[in-house]
Amino acid sequence: MSRTARRRTLLAIPLAATAFLGVMAAAPAQPAVPERSLTYQGHGIDPTAKLHYQTEIFIKAPLSTVWRLHTDVAGWPSWQQAVTSMKPLTPGPLREGSQFRWTTPAPATASTPATTLVITSTVQEINPGRCVRWTGPAIGDGLRIDRGVHVWNFIKVRGGVLVRTEESWTGAQIESDPATAIRYLAPGLDAWLANLKAAAEARAGRH
C-alpha cells in the first residue's frame, strides 16, 4: 500500500482519532502483527499497554510544511473536521511541557454512550522536524481513557516525508472491552494521517 496509511496492528485505539468514528465503518478485528515500537530519545508508548496502534503515510510535501501543520495545534480544526475545539494552554510554539486542550465527538457504542471527549495533551519530548511525543487523558460522559501516549516520527525521504505514528491507551474501562475499541477506534489514526497528507499536499501545491 504505497503512499497510503498502512495499518501495523489492530490492537490499538488512537487517542486523537475518535473524532473520525462517525464516518468510518466498523472493521473486524484482525490478528496483531508485531512491530518495533516507535521511540524518541528512548521513550515510546506505554510498554505495558494492552491497546496500541502503529501506522504511517507518505506525504508529498516539504518537511517544513508537514511539521508546521502538525505542530500548530491551534490550527487543527481547520484541517481536521472532527476536532471541534482547541485551546493551547501554553503560549508559543510546542516545546517540552507545552499543554493543549481539545475536544472531539465519540459516538455511542454497545458499551459506551455518545459523548464529547475532552483531551488534555502534554508534550513530553520534542525535536523540531523529527519527533514529538505527548501524553494525556481523554474524559467524556460515560467514557474515560486514563492515559494516552502518542509518538510521532517525521522522516525526510525522496519526494516528501514519511510520517510514522504510534499510540497506546490505558484504562480499566477501555481495556474491559477491547473488541469494541479495536472495531471502532483503530482506523481513526489512519484517518488523521490522511487528513494531514491532504492538508500538507494542498498547501505545498499553492507554493
Short mmCIF file of C-alpha atoms in Angstrom, two decimals:
data_model
loop_
_atom_site.label_atom_id
_atom_site.label_comp_id
_atom_site.label_asym_id
_atom_site.label_seq_id
_atom_site.Cartn_x
_atom_site.Cartn_y
_atom_site.Cartn_z
CA MET A 1 0.00 0.00 0.00
CA SER A 2 2.49 2.68 -1.11
CA ARG A 3 1.55 6.29 -0.44
CA THR A 4 -1.32 5.33 1.81
CA ALA A 5 -1.61 4.93 5.51
CA ARG A 6 -0.79 1.34 6.45
CA ARG A 7 -2.04 -0.42 9.50
CA ARG A 8 0.70 -2.04 11.50
CA THR A 9 -1.52 -3.66 14.13
CA LEU A 10 -5.12 -3.69 15.19
CA LEU A 11 -4.50 -3.78 18.89
CA ALA A 12 -4.91 -0.08 19.48
CA ILE A 13 -7.02 2.98 19.66
CA PRO A 14 -5.62 6.35 18.69
CA LEU A 15 -6.17 8.93 21.40
CA ALA A 16 -6.67 11.75 18.98
CA ALA A 17 -8.70 9.90 16.45
CA THR A 18 -12.06 9.18 17.97
CA ALA A 19 -13.23 12.19 16.02
CA PHE A 20 -13.37 10.15 12.86
CA LEU A 21 -15.60 7.38 14.14
CA GLY A 22 -18.78 8.85 12.77
CA VAL A 23 -17.55 8.47 9.20
CA MET A 24 -15.88 5.09 9.49
CA ALA A 25 -17.49 1.72 9.10
CA ALA A 26 -16.73 -0.85 11.74
CA ALA A 27 -13.83 -3.07 10.79
CA PRO A 28 -13.43 -6.64 12.01
CA ALA A 29 -10.64 -7.33 14.42
CA GLN A 30 -7.60 -9.00 12.89
CA PRO A 31 -4.57 -10.75 14.37
CA ALA A 32 -1.83 -8.47 15.59
CA VAL A 33 1.33 -8.06 13.55
CA PRO A 34 4.31 -7.49 15.85
CA GLU A 35 6.09 -4.22 15.12
CA ARG A 36 9.10 -2.48 16.54
CA SER A 37 7.80 0.35 18.71
CA LEU A 38 8.49 3.93 17.70
CA THR A 39 10.63 5.87 20.15
CA TYR A 40 12.09 9.30 20.75
CA GLN A 41 15.18 9.54 22.94
CA GLY A 42 14.42 6.01 24.08
CA HIS A 43 10.84 6.81 25.05
CA GLY A 44 7.84 5.38 23.23
CA ILE A 45 4.33 4.29 24.01
CA ASP A 46 3.41 2.65 27.29
CA PRO A 47 5.10 -0.78 27.02
CA THR A 48 2.53 -2.28 29.36
CA ALA A 49 -0.49 -1.06 27.39
CA LYS A 50 -2.84 -3.72 26.04
CA LEU A 51 -4.16 -1.34 23.37
CA HIS A 52 -1.75 0.21 20.91
CA TYR A 53 -1.56 1.04 17.23
CA GLN A 54 1.12 1.98 14.73
CA THR A 55 0.69 3.35 11.20
CA GLU A 56 2.45 5.52 8.61
CA ILE A 57 1.90 7.57 5.47
CA PHE A 58 3.95 9.17 2.71
CA ILE A 59 3.28 12.88 2.18
CA LYS A 60 4.42 14.62 -0.98
CA ALA A 61 5.26 17.94 0.63
CA PRO A 62 8.27 19.64 2.26
CA LEU A 63 9.12 18.52 5.76
CA SER A 64 8.75 22.11 6.99
CA THR A 65 5.15 22.24 5.71
CA VAL A 66 4.18 18.94 7.31
CA TRP A 67 5.82 19.83 10.61
CA ARG A 68 4.19 23.27 10.81
CA LEU A 69 0.73 21.86 10.13
CA HIS A 70 1.13 19.10 12.68
CA THR A 71 2.55 21.20 15.49
CA ASP A 72 0.38 24.29 15.00
CA VAL A 73 -2.23 22.74 17.26
CA ALA A 74 -4.40 25.86 17.23
CA GLY A 75 -4.93 25.25 13.53
CA TRP A 76 -6.06 21.62 13.81
CA PRO A 77 -9.78 22.43 13.46
CA SER A 78 -9.08 23.95 10.02
CA TRP A 79 -7.97 20.62 8.53
CA GLN A 80 -9.39 18.05 10.97
CA GLN A 81 -13.16 18.42 10.78
CA ALA A 82 -13.86 16.44 13.92
CA VAL A 83 -11.57 18.47 16.17
CA THR A 84 -14.42 20.59 17.47
CA SER A 85 -12.38 22.91 19.67
CA MET A 86 -8.76 23.58 20.53
CA LYS A 87 -7.23 25.69 23.28
CA PRO A 88 -3.45 25.96 23.65
CA LEU A 89 -2.72 26.18 27.36
CA THR A 90 0.93 27.17 26.90
CA PRO A 91 1.77 30.18 24.72
CA GLY A 92 4.25 29.98 21.86
CA PRO A 93 5.39 27.05 19.72
CA LEU A 94 5.26 23.50 21.03
CA ARG A 95 8.08 22.66 23.37
CA GLU A 96 8.69 20.25 26.21
CA GLY A 97 5.99 20.84 28.80
CA SER A 98 3.55 22.54 26.41
CA GLN A 99 -0.10 21.69 27.03
CA PHE A 100 -3.19 21.97 24.86
CA ARG A 101 -6.81 21.00 25.45
CA TRP A 102 -9.15 19.94 22.67
CA THR A 103 -12.45 18.19 22.10
CA THR A 104 -13.72 15.55 19.72
CA PRO A 105 -17.01 13.66 19.49
CA ALA A 106 -17.19 9.95 20.25
CA PRO A 107 -20.29 8.13 19.00
CA ALA A 108 -22.22 5.59 21.02
CA THR A 109 -21.04 2.00 21.06
CA ALA A 110 -22.53 -1.12 22.59
CA SER A 111 -20.76 -0.33 25.86
CA THR A 112 -20.49 3.48 25.95
CA PRO A 113 -22.83 6.41 25.25
CA ALA A 114 -22.26 9.11 22.66
CA THR A 115 -20.19 11.85 24.24
CA THR A 116 -17.61 14.55 23.65
CA LEU A 117 -14.11 13.69 24.79
CA VAL A 118 -12.05 16.43 26.39
CA ILE A 119 -8.38 15.65 25.81
CA THR A 120 -5.57 17.42 27.65
CA SER A 121 -2.23 16.71 25.98
CA THR A 122 1.22 17.44 27.43
CA VAL A 123 4.35 17.42 25.28
CA GLN A 124 6.94 15.20 26.90
CA GLU A 125 9.69 15.37 24.28
CA ILE A 126 10.13 17.23 21.01
CA ASN A 127 12.84 17.55 18.37
CA PRO A 128 11.74 20.06 15.70
CA GLY A 129 11.27 18.47 12.30
CA ARG A 130 11.93 14.98 13.61
CA CYS A 131 9.92 13.74 16.57
CA VAL A 132 7.30 14.68 19.11
CA ARG A 133 5.73 12.71 21.94
CA TRP A 134 2.77 13.76 24.04
CA THR A 135 0.61 12.16 26.70
CA GLY A 136 -2.68 12.80 28.44
CA PRO A 137 -6.14 11.62 29.45
CA ALA A 138 -9.39 11.80 27.46
CA ILE A 139 -12.57 12.24 29.50
CA GLY A 140 -16.22 12.34 28.48
CA ASP A 141 -19.61 11.47 29.95
CA GLY A 142 -19.55 7.71 30.42
CA LEU A 143 -16.19 7.27 28.68
CA ARG A 144 -12.68 7.67 30.03
CA ILE A 145 -9.19 6.92 28.75
CA ASP A 146 -6.86 7.25 31.71
CA ARG A 147 -3.67 7.84 29.74
CA GLY A 148 -2.76 8.02 26.10
CA VAL A 149 0.82 8.12 24.85
CA HIS A 150 1.34 9.32 21.29
CA VAL A 151 4.67 9.25 19.42
CA TRP A 152 5.30 10.86 16.02
CA ASN A 153 8.36 10.42 13.79
CA PHE A 154 8.98 12.55 10.67
CA ILE A 155 11.50 11.24 8.14
CA LYS A 156 12.57 13.22 5.07
CA VAL A 157 12.64 10.88 2.07
CA ARG A 158 12.90 11.28 -1.70
CA GLY A 159 9.97 13.39 -2.85
CA GLY A 160 8.49 14.15 0.54
CA VAL A 161 8.10 12.97 4.12
CA LEU A 162 7.34 9.63 5.74
CA VAL A 163 5.25 10.21 8.85
CA ARG A 164 5.12 7.35 11.34
CA THR A 165 3.00 7.39 14.45
CA GLU A 166 2.17 5.06 17.31
CA GLU A 167 -0.21 5.40 20.22
CA SER A 168 -1.21 3.47 23.32
CA TRP A 169 -4.21 3.78 25.60
CA THR A 170 -4.55 2.54 29.14
CA GLY A 171 -7.55 2.50 31.44
CA ALA A 172 -9.83 -0.05 33.06
CA GLN A 173 -12.89 0.95 31.04
CA ILE A 174 -11.43 0.62 27.55
CA GLU A 175 -9.42 -2.45 28.50
CA SER A 176 -12.62 -4.16 29.64
CA ASP A 177 -14.00 -4.10 26.07
CA PRO A 178 -11.04 -4.26 23.68
CA ALA A 179 -13.08 -5.78 20.86
CA THR A 180 -15.25 -2.68 20.62
CA ALA A 181 -12.21 -0.43 20.89
CA ILE A 182 -10.47 -2.24 18.05
CA ARG A 183 -13.51 -2.45 15.80
CA TYR A 184 -14.45 1.21 16.05
CA LEU A 185 -11.40 3.18 17.10
CA ALA A 186 -8.26 1.83 15.48
CA PRO A 187 -8.85 3.24 11.96
CA GLY A 188 -9.05 6.77 13.31
CA LEU A 189 -5.33 7.31 13.42
CA ASP A 190 -5.09 6.36 9.74
CA ALA A 191 -7.75 9.00 9.10
CA TRP A 192 -5.70 11.60 10.97
CA LEU A 193 -2.72 10.84 8.74
CA ALA A 194 -4.90 11.02 5.63
CA ASN A 195 -6.09 14.47 6.69
CA LEU A 196 -2.53 15.61 7.39
CA LYS A 197 -1.49 14.35 3.95
CA ALA A 198 -4.34 16.14 2.18
CA ALA A 199 -3.72 19.42 4.01
CA ALA A 200 0.05 19.39 3.54
CA GLU A 201 -0.07 18.45 -0.13
CA ALA A 202 -2.71 21.10 -0.83
CA ARG A 203 -0.61 23.73 0.91
CA ALA A 204 2.54 22.62 -0.92
CA GLY A 205 0.69 22.84 -4.23
CA ARG A 206 -0.09 26.51 -3.63
CA HIS A 207 3.59 27.42 -3.39
#
